[in-house]
Amino acid sequence: MQSRSAFAKTVALIALATLLAVPLAFASGQGEAGGSGQQGSMQSQSQQKAPAVKVDELSGQSPSGKLEIFSWWSGNEGPALEALINLYEKTYPQVQVINATVTGGSGVNAKAVLKTRMLGGNPPDSFQVHAGQELIGTWVKANRMQDLTPLYQKEGWMDVFPKDLLNLIGTDNGIWSVPVTIHRSNVMWYIPANLKKWGVTPPKSWDEFLQMAPKLQQQGITPLALGTNWTAIHLWESVAVEALGPDKWDALWNGNLSWTGSEMNQVWTTFGKILQYTNDDAASLSWQQATDMVVQGQAAFNVMGDWAAGYMTTTLNLKPNTDFGWEASPGTSGVFIMLSDSFGMPVGVPHPVNTLAWLKLIGSKNGSDTFNPLKGSISPRLDSDLSKYNAYSQSAAKDWKNDRIVGSLQHGVVANEGFMNDFASVMEMFLKSRDVNQAMNATQAIAIQNGISQ
Amino acid sequence: MIGKGKDRLFAILVLLPSLILVGIFVYGFIGNTMYVSMTDWGKGAALAFHPEKNFIGLGHYGDLFTGFLNSRFRQDLVNAVFYSLFLIIGALGVGLFIAVLLDRDPGGKGTYRTIFLYPMSLSFIVTGTIWRWLEAPGGGLNAIPTLLGLPRAQFQWLSSRKTVLQFNWQDLFVILIAIAVVVLAFLAVSAWVKEKKKEAKWLGGIAVIGLIWVLFFRDATPNALASPETHGLNLATLGVTIAAIWQYSGYTMALYLAGLTGVSADLHDSARIDGATEFQYYMRVAIPLLKTTTLSAIIILAHISLKMFALIFAMAGPDNAQTGHPSVLMYLTTFRANDFAKGAAIAVVLFLLAALFIIPYLVGAHKERSYR
Amino acid sequence: MSEMKTSAVNYKRIVLYVIIAVLVILYLIPIYMTLITALKPPAEINLATAWKLPTHAYWKSFSDAFKKLGPNFMNSVILTVTGTFLSAFLGSVNGYVFSKWQFKGSELVFTLMLFGMFIPYQIILIPLFQTLRYLHLYGGLPGLILAHVVYGLPITTLIFRNFYVQISRSITESAQIDGANFFSLYARIIAPLSIPGFVVVAIWQFTQIWNEFLWGITLTRQAAQPITVGLAQLAGGQAVNWNMPMAGSIIAALPVLLLYIFLGQYFIRGLLAGSVKE
């Protein structure tokens, strides 16, 4: 009996020891994203030249097999992607396209799944990503993307995409993705009939807005409709571009403008004044609900990207120009704050031939003009066939050709993901405290922390 | 149980697969997370094929608790305490109340039971979406008073930026000692009542020392932070907590209902014969018998308060600082800002915080075993 | 005298029913909101008219949602039924061991296992993914089932252990005297008595597994995604037409709801039989 229970005890002890040894063994090995044997310093990693896509070699082969496209387009954005996929499958009937979408969480869920897969060694063939620093700061810096300059040269895209755009989505070491859509951030929406009723016209500057706002408030109208946190950042960038002008805006993101100087002071002070004329319950509202406030006559204006046009035409069945109107957000006429959804070619992609064909398609005139009308955005190409687009998009495309193009902050063009994440917290702080000095100091600190300023 | 040795061997072997699985999937992963939290893996080239990871010890933890840019983490921690506290008290209280009502045997008891239980069948995401609509200040719940002819309610729910019970994080150590004093005093009194004089004296003594410190030496206590920082109970969190209570009070109701039904009818009758009113019966007889049920419920509710991530995300979105929780912050820090090490540090803090709730259960279970 | 007593009792009963009625209304408000939103066409849905009944019942929401959720529904059924069954079985045998076959250190081991309940799901996302890939289980339902079974072990073990502790020693000891060994004791005595415990565990695990989202979306490929993912897709896009996701959530909640309606009383009985009491 004694020996038997001692035996049982021993087995138990061995089990326990195994239990404790496993974490130790596990802690030292990290699986795919290896722990031991560091590959040199960060400096050398970013200087390592990323592989350039082998355009000629891949173009020579015929696409077949599978192609996995990863995106967060679903719901009403789904049909546009499906049309593009159909076009691809018609052109390359040997390929089966897998439409892998991940929704929810304002895109954070898609990022979680994508990054988990990339770290786990299971990359999709191509993934949707905002062109600009969101891609560059995360994936290019990690040497995960192939340089697409050879593709651009072969397809002649250097001349068909505006120079400003190429500057924003490329770096000194190459061009990293193919933009498929262009959206505009700095648009102000209103209902013409309502404005007439209230006796106001769309303001041409934020000062003008601040003058007319009290009159609207007296009539019980919210001068500017606002939604949850990210829409506040979206509004902020319009205010900042007006106050700074496009050149200083660029300088800010190149680390050449002080975050605590008089210019930024003016930006935050004006922004704080504007916030006084927004709705109290902004944090509970989605951007569509803020747009609804304008449509239903509870608010006069709303600054939102031009997907609001898609919402108003498709879901609310309103007609551009007659039922709703738009202007560039106050003081930014002539400036196009852009954001772009794009696709790139990851390093180690499972089906490079199919992926290259996909990139060619989305950059082409046909692909671009198939996708964008359905999505409510415009094509990045200067030679887009405007007859396929609605009234709003045509006006936007005209501005795209003529305006000075700068990048959006909220939508991943000018700042990397680390900065954007931290800025969201800073914005929350400001929304609560309206403390300009605190905001300036905080933004300077996070800019340094995230490598934007020194 | 004394059994043949071979049987005991089988017992352990049967248990072994589960132990190994839990060992790997729980402890292995926790170990991994703890290791990652002590490196600098993040930002920059975090997603490279072979990212750089240098050991930095407890740097992230220090930064989380004292860094100027991490006030959001500290607020989320305060929120987490209130979330768990209110969810547990609320679900227990409401559940008990409804259970007592149903114990009175109203007609249609079965239907009522299902109605109160059904919210548990929903996912937090669905609950969050629906309650978000209900709590939108422009519509939903604020419109209810108008049905009674009263003016619209003005509470901002999730958009509220009001904070009550404000305190300065610098005073954190003093506050923690004060809380400890209250808890010790409570334990001392209950030990005294149970005739455990020696234990009571020890607990009371420590409580008095703590009290003296708080009253006379508070200025000598080091500051928990370099500059003042206000935190408190964000009223917006109540909006989320109400949804969570709605969802899980059915579970506690079921628990208590089972418990109350289990209190034998004889006990009930003899209480009545002794002249007790129904109220007294519940307060003096039935509810005290439900203590162990309550302990089990606390564990489950603490487990659920961790999963509130999905609820908060659905109701308030990722960037509402008023309703934040470390689990949301961890998710964003890891997958949006690519700061894997910092996210891991937040996760470890979260895990330890949640594991604290196991202590009352362990204490209770230990006591039970000593009576067996 | 007795007449006065009856009227006093009736007065109290009325108060009871009124309180219950108020509570019932409060608890049903969210489902009312869901239902009327599901039955409105997209153009009619906005915050200002949220409480109003739809002008006519727009049943298309349900048919559209069902069409989109169909494949996911099947995945969820397979995932949840298998996962629930496995974790209930394992919880049962574990609980059996911990309650009836205590060895030195078994309490410690049990506590260590219990800690597993407090691990937040987001923490382990990356290592879980890597481990499942290593085991070649990524992408399909088996990997997801494994994850749910493993992380359900602590709570199912807890429930069953507490349940079995209630089974008096005299029953097990007399069975052992009659020659029962470890396995036959379980099969002949313990298992038949476990039905209430199984009901409690089944209802809990079914709910948790059916409603889980994060793993569902990270650990599976398109073909194997459960219904929570499908539901999120319905609510995706820039401009959500809320009628479909609302209809979808009602469809998604139905199986669990039906389980509660039919097994509700057994659930209570299971709790009564001591499954979650110490």
PDB file of C-alpha atoms in Angstrom, chain B residues 144-292:
ATOM      1  CA  ILE B 144     -38.874  56.698 -21.669  1.00  0.00           C
ATOM      2  CA  PRO B 145     -39.766  59.527 -19.266  1.00  0.00           C
ATOM      3  CA  THR B 146     -41.657  61.191 -22.107  1.00  0.00           C
ATOM      4  CA  LEU B 147     -44.085  58.272 -22.050  1.00  0.00           C
ATOM      5  CA  LEU B 148     -45.057  59.368 -18.545  1.00  0.00           C
ATOM      6  CA  GLY B 149     -45.320  62.986 -19.579  1.00  0.00           C
ATOM      7  CA  LEU B 150     -42.010  63.922 -18.027  1.00  0.00           C
ATOM      8  CA  PRO B 151     -39.289  65.783 -19.884  1.00  0.00           C
ATOM      9  CA  ARG B 152     -36.642  63.825 -21.765  1.00  0.00           C
ATOM     10  CA  ALA B 153     -33.862  62.398 -19.646  1.00  0.00           C
ATOM     11  CA  GLN B 154     -30.573  64.168 -20.156  1.00  0.00           C
ATOM     12  CA  PHE B 155     -28.065  61.542 -19.119  1.00  0.00           C
ATOM     13  CA  GLN B 156     -25.365  61.176 -21.740  1.00  0.00           C
ATOM     14  CA  TRP B 157     -24.733  57.485 -21.091  1.00  0.00           C
ATOM     15  CA  LEU B 158     -21.719  56.385 -23.101  1.00  0.00           C
ATOM     16  CA  SER B 159     -20.847  59.908 -24.193  1.00  0.00           C
ATOM     17  CA  SER B 160     -20.766  61.152 -20.634  1.00  0.00           C
ATOM     18  CA  ARG B 161     -17.447  62.653 -19.639  1.00  0.00           C
ATOM     19  CA  LYS B 162     -18.374  63.065 -16.004  1.00  0.00           C
ATOM     20  CA  THR B 163     -16.251  61.457 -13.373  1.00  0.00           C
ATOM     21  CA  VAL B 164     -17.270  61.039  -9.743  1.00  0.00           C
ATOM     22  CA  LEU B 165     -15.330  59.760  -6.737  1.00  0.00           C
ATOM     23  CA  GLN B 166     -12.311  61.561  -8.129  1.00  0.00           C
ATOM     24  CA  PHE B 167      -8.936  60.932  -6.625  1.00  0.00           C
ATOM     25  CA  ASN B 168      -5.375  61.857  -7.460  1.00  0.00           C
ATOM     26  CA  TRP B 169      -3.272  58.934  -8.607  1.00  0.00           C
ATOM     27  CA  GLN B 170      -0.370  60.347  -6.613  1.00  0.00           C
ATOM     28  CA  ASP B 171      -2.264  59.419  -3.457  1.00  0.00           C
ATOM     29  CA  LEU B 172      -2.625  55.847  -4.615  1.00  0.00           C
ATOM     30  CA  PHE B 173      -0.590  54.214  -1.862  1.00  0.00           C
ATOM     31  CA  VAL B 174      -2.493  56.045   0.856  1.00  0.00           C
ATOM     32  CA  ILE B 175      -5.784  55.008  -0.725  1.00  0.00           C
ATOM     33  CA  LEU B 176      -4.723  51.370  -0.942  1.00  0.00           C
ATOM     34  CA  ILE B 177      -3.704  51.374   2.714  1.00  0.00           C
ATOM     35  CA  ALA B 178      -7.024  52.941   3.637  1.00  0.00           C
ATOM     36  CA  ILE B 179      -8.901  50.209   1.754  1.00  0.00           C
ATOM     37  CA  ALA B 180      -6.783  47.578   3.488  1.00  0.00           C
ATOM     38  CA  VAL B 181      -7.653  49.140   6.846  1.00  0.00           C
ATOM     39  CA  VAL B 182     -11.369  48.879   6.095  1.00  0.00           C
ATOM     40  CA  VAL B 183     -11.081  45.245   4.980  1.00  0.00           C
ATOM     41  CA  LEU B 184      -8.991  44.289   8.006  1.00  0.00           C
ATOM     42  CA  ALA B 185     -11.378  46.017  10.363  1.00  0.00           C
ATOM     43  CA  PHE B 186     -14.271  44.115   8.808  1.00  0.00           C
ATOM     44  CA  LEU B 187     -12.429  40.801   9.163  1.00  0.00           C
ATOM     45  CA  ALA B 188     -11.469  41.651  12.732  1.00  0.00           C
ATOM     46  CA  VAL B 189     -15.060  42.337  13.708  1.00  0.00           C
ATOM     47  CA  SER B 190     -16.338  39.143  12.088  1.00  0.00           C
ATOM     48  CA  ALA B 191     -13.593  37.141  13.810  1.00  0.00           C
ATOM     49  CA  TRP B 192     -14.524  38.702  17.138  1.00  0.00           C
ATOM     50  CA  VAL B 193     -18.163  37.792  16.611  1.00  0.00           C
ATOM     51  CA  LYS B 194     -17.124  34.191  15.922  1.00  0.00           C
ATOM     52  CA  GLU B 195     -15.271  34.067  19.249  1.00  0.00           C
ATOM     53  CA  LYS B 196     -11.890  33.929  17.584  1.00  0.00           C
ATOM     54  CA  LYS B 197     -10.454  36.525  19.948  1.00  0.00           C
ATOM     55  CA  LYS B 198      -6.788  36.012  19.164  1.00  0.00           C
ATOM     56  CA  GLU B 199      -7.325  36.304  15.417  1.00  0.00           C
ATOM     57  CA  ALA B 200      -9.493  39.358  15.947  1.00  0.00           C
ATOM     58  CA  LYS B 201      -6.838  41.044  18.016  1.00  0.00           C
ATOM     59  CA  TRP B 202      -4.147  40.473  15.382  1.00  0.00           C
ATOM     60  CA  LEU B 203      -6.316  41.773  12.555  1.00  0.00           C
ATOM     61  CA  GLY B 204      -7.507  44.675  14.651  1.00  0.00           C
ATOM     62  CA  GLY B 205      -3.967  45.565  15.612  1.00  0.00           C
ATOM     63  CA  ILE B 206      -2.770  45.748  12.005  1.00  0.00           C
ATOM     64  CA  ALA B 207      -5.852  47.739  11.073  1.00  0.00           C
ATOM     65  CA  VAL B 208      -5.098  50.272  13.795  1.00  0.00           C
ATOM     66  CA  ILE B 209      -1.498  50.645  12.618  1.00  0.00           C
ATOM     67  CA  GLY B 210      -2.760  51.276   9.109  1.00  0.00           C
ATOM     68  CA  LEU B 211      -5.286  53.779  10.396  1.00  0.00           C
ATOM     69  CA  ILE B 212      -2.616  55.717  12.267  1.00  0.00           C
ATOM     70  CA  TRP B 213      -0.516  55.828   9.117  1.00  0.00           C
ATOM     71  CA  VAL B 214      -3.366  57.131   7.014  1.00  0.00           C
ATOM     72  CA  LEU B 215      -4.303  59.799   9.522  1.00  0.00           C
ATOM     73  CA  PHE B 216      -0.916  61.082  10.586  1.00  0.00           C
ATOM     74  CA  PHE B 217       1.723  59.955   8.152  1.00  0.00           C
ATOM     75  CA  ARG B 218       0.020  60.331   4.824  1.00  0.00           C
ATOM     76  CA  ASP B 219       2.355  63.079   3.707  1.00  0.00           C
ATOM     77  CA  ALA B 220       5.310  60.819   4.300  1.00  0.00           C
ATOM     78  CA  THR B 221       3.994  58.297   1.822  1.00  0.00           C
ATOM     79  CA  PRO B 222       5.821  58.464  -1.502  1.00  0.00           C
ATOM     80  CA  ASN B 223       3.892  59.760  -4.508  1.00  0.00           C
ATOM     81  CA  ALA B 224       2.784  57.100  -6.929  1.00  0.00           C
ATOM     82  CA  LEU B 225       3.298  59.473  -9.818  1.00  0.00           C
ATOM     83  CA  ALA B 226       5.438  62.502 -10.650  1.00  0.00           C
ATOM     84  CA  SER B 227       2.600  64.911 -11.406  1.00  0.00           C
ATOM     85  CA  PRO B 228      -1.033  65.022 -10.329  1.00  0.00           C
ATOM     86  CA  GLU B 229      -3.468  62.975 -12.362  1.00  0.00           C
ATOM     87  CA  THR B 230      -7.167  62.744 -11.668  1.00  0.00           C
ATOM     88  CA  HIS B 231      -9.024  59.469 -11.941  1.00  0.00           C
ATOM     89  CA  GLY B 232     -12.339  58.247 -10.701  1.00  0.00           C
ATOM     90  CA  LEU B 233     -15.533  56.480 -11.564  1.00  0.00           C
ATOM     91  CA  ASN B 234     -16.474  57.410 -15.102  1.00  0.00           C
ATOM     92  CA  LEU B 235     -20.235  57.552 -15.336  1.00  0.00           C
ATOM     93  CA  ALA B 236     -20.035  56.287 -18.888  1.00  0.00           C
ATOM     94  CA  THR B 237     -18.967  52.885 -17.579  1.00  0.00           C
ATOM     95  CA  LEU B 238     -22.361  52.543 -15.925  1.00  0.00           C
ATOM     96  CA  GLY B 239     -23.885  52.334 -19.363  1.00  0.00           C
ATOM     97  CA  VAL B 240     -21.818  49.275 -20.139  1.00  0.00           C
ATOM     98  CA  THR B 241     -22.265  47.751 -16.704  1.00  0.00           C
ATOM     99  CA  ILE B 242     -26.039  47.930 -16.976  1.00  0.00           C
ATOM    100  CA  ALA B 243     -25.954  45.941 -20.203  1.00  0.00           C
ATOM    101  CA  ALA B 244     -23.697  43.360 -18.592  1.00  0.00           C
ATOM    102  CA  ILE B 245     -25.938  43.064 -15.534  1.00  0.00           C
ATOM    103  CA  TRP B 246     -28.943  42.648 -17.806  1.00  0.00           C
ATOM    104  CA  GLN B 247     -27.185  39.800 -19.524  1.00  0.00           C
ATOM    105  CA  TYR B 248     -25.958  37.888 -16.498  1.00  0.00           C
ATOM    106  CA  SER B 249     -28.484  38.533 -13.761  1.00  0.00           C
ATOM    107  CA  GLY B 250     -30.492  35.648 -15.188  1.00  0.00           C
ATOM    108  CA  TYR B 251     -27.635  33.326 -14.375  1.00  0.00           C
ATOM    109  CA  THR B 252     -27.359  34.456 -10.770  1.00  0.00           C
ATOM    110  CA  MET B 253     -31.136  34.341 -10.552  1.00  0.00           C
ATOM    111  CA  ALA B 254     -31.067  30.698 -11.611  1.00  0.00           C
ATOM    112  CA  LEU B 255     -28.369  29.940  -9.057  1.00  0.00           C
ATOM    113  CA  TYR B 256     -30.215  31.606  -6.222  1.00  0.00           C
ATOM    114  CA  LEU B 257     -33.539  30.147  -7.265  1.00  0.00           C
ATOM    115  CA  ALA B 258     -32.037  26.696  -7.128  1.00  0.00           C
ATOM    116  CA  GLY B 259     -30.567  27.539  -3.766  1.00  0.00           C
ATOM    117  CA  LEU B 260     -33.796  28.877  -2.355  1.00  0.00           C
ATOM    118  CA  THR B 261     -35.753  25.919  -3.659  1.00  0.00           C
ATOM    119  CA  GLY B 262     -33.176  23.724  -2.012  1.00  0.00           C
ATOM    120  CA  VAL B 263     -33.796  25.238   1.364  1.00  0.00           C
ATOM    121  CA  SER B 264     -36.095  22.603   2.696  1.00  0.00           C
ATOM    122  CA  ALA B 265     -39.751  23.363   3.081  1.00  0.00           C
ATOM    123  CA  ASP B 266     -39.508  22.227   6.726  1.00  0.00           C
ATOM    124  CA  LEU B 267     -37.155  25.045   7.498  1.00  0.00           C
ATOM    125  CA  HIS B 268     -39.528  27.471   5.900  1.00  0.00           C
ATOM    126  CA  ASP B 269     -42.501  26.119   7.811  1.00  0.00           C
ATOM    127  CA  SER B 270     -40.736  26.074  11.150  1.00  0.00           C
ATOM    128  CA  ALA B 271     -39.639  29.652  10.599  1.00  0.00           C
ATOM    129  CA  ARG B 272     -43.207  30.600   9.928  1.00  0.00           C
ATOM    130  CA  ILE B 273     -44.404  28.771  13.035  1.00  0.00           C
ATOM    131  CA  ASP B 274     -41.822  30.655  15.064  1.00  0.00           C
ATOM    132  CA  GLY B 275     -43.573  33.825  13.967  1.00  0.00           C
ATOM    133  CA  ALA B 276     -41.097  35.044  11.391  1.00  0.00           C
ATOM    134  CA  THR B 277     -42.454  37.225   8.606  1.00  0.00           C
ATOM    135  CA  GLU B 278     -41.568  36.276   5.085  1.00  0.00           C
ATOM    136  CA  PHE B 279     -39.051  39.099   5.022  1.00  0.00           C
ATOM    137  CA  GLN B 280     -37.393  37.821   8.182  1.00  0.00           C
ATOM    138  CA  TYR B 281     -37.367  34.315   6.789  1.00  0.00           C
ATOM    139  CA  TYR B 282     -35.399  35.463   3.785  1.00  0.00           C
ATOM    140  CA  MET B 283     -33.046  37.723   5.660  1.00  0.00           C
ATOM    141  CA  ARG B 284     -32.283  35.432   8.574  1.00  0.00           C
ATOM    142  CA  VAL B 285     -32.695  31.918   7.239  1.00  0.00           C
ATOM    143  CA  ALA B 286     -32.632  31.489   3.494  1.00  0.00           C
ATOM    144  CA  ILE B 287     -30.063  34.013   2.340  1.00  0.00           C
ATOM    145  CA  PRO B 288     -27.347  33.131   4.844  1.00  0.00           C
ATOM    146  CA  LEU B 289     -27.554  29.567   3.568  1.00  0.00           C
ATOM    147  CA  LEU B 290     -26.678  30.811   0.113  1.00  0.00           C
ATOM    148  CA  LYS B 291     -23.187  31.965   1.005  1.00  0.00           C
ATOM    149  CA  THR B 292     -21.333  29.243  -0.867  1.00  0.00           C
TER     150      THR B 292
END
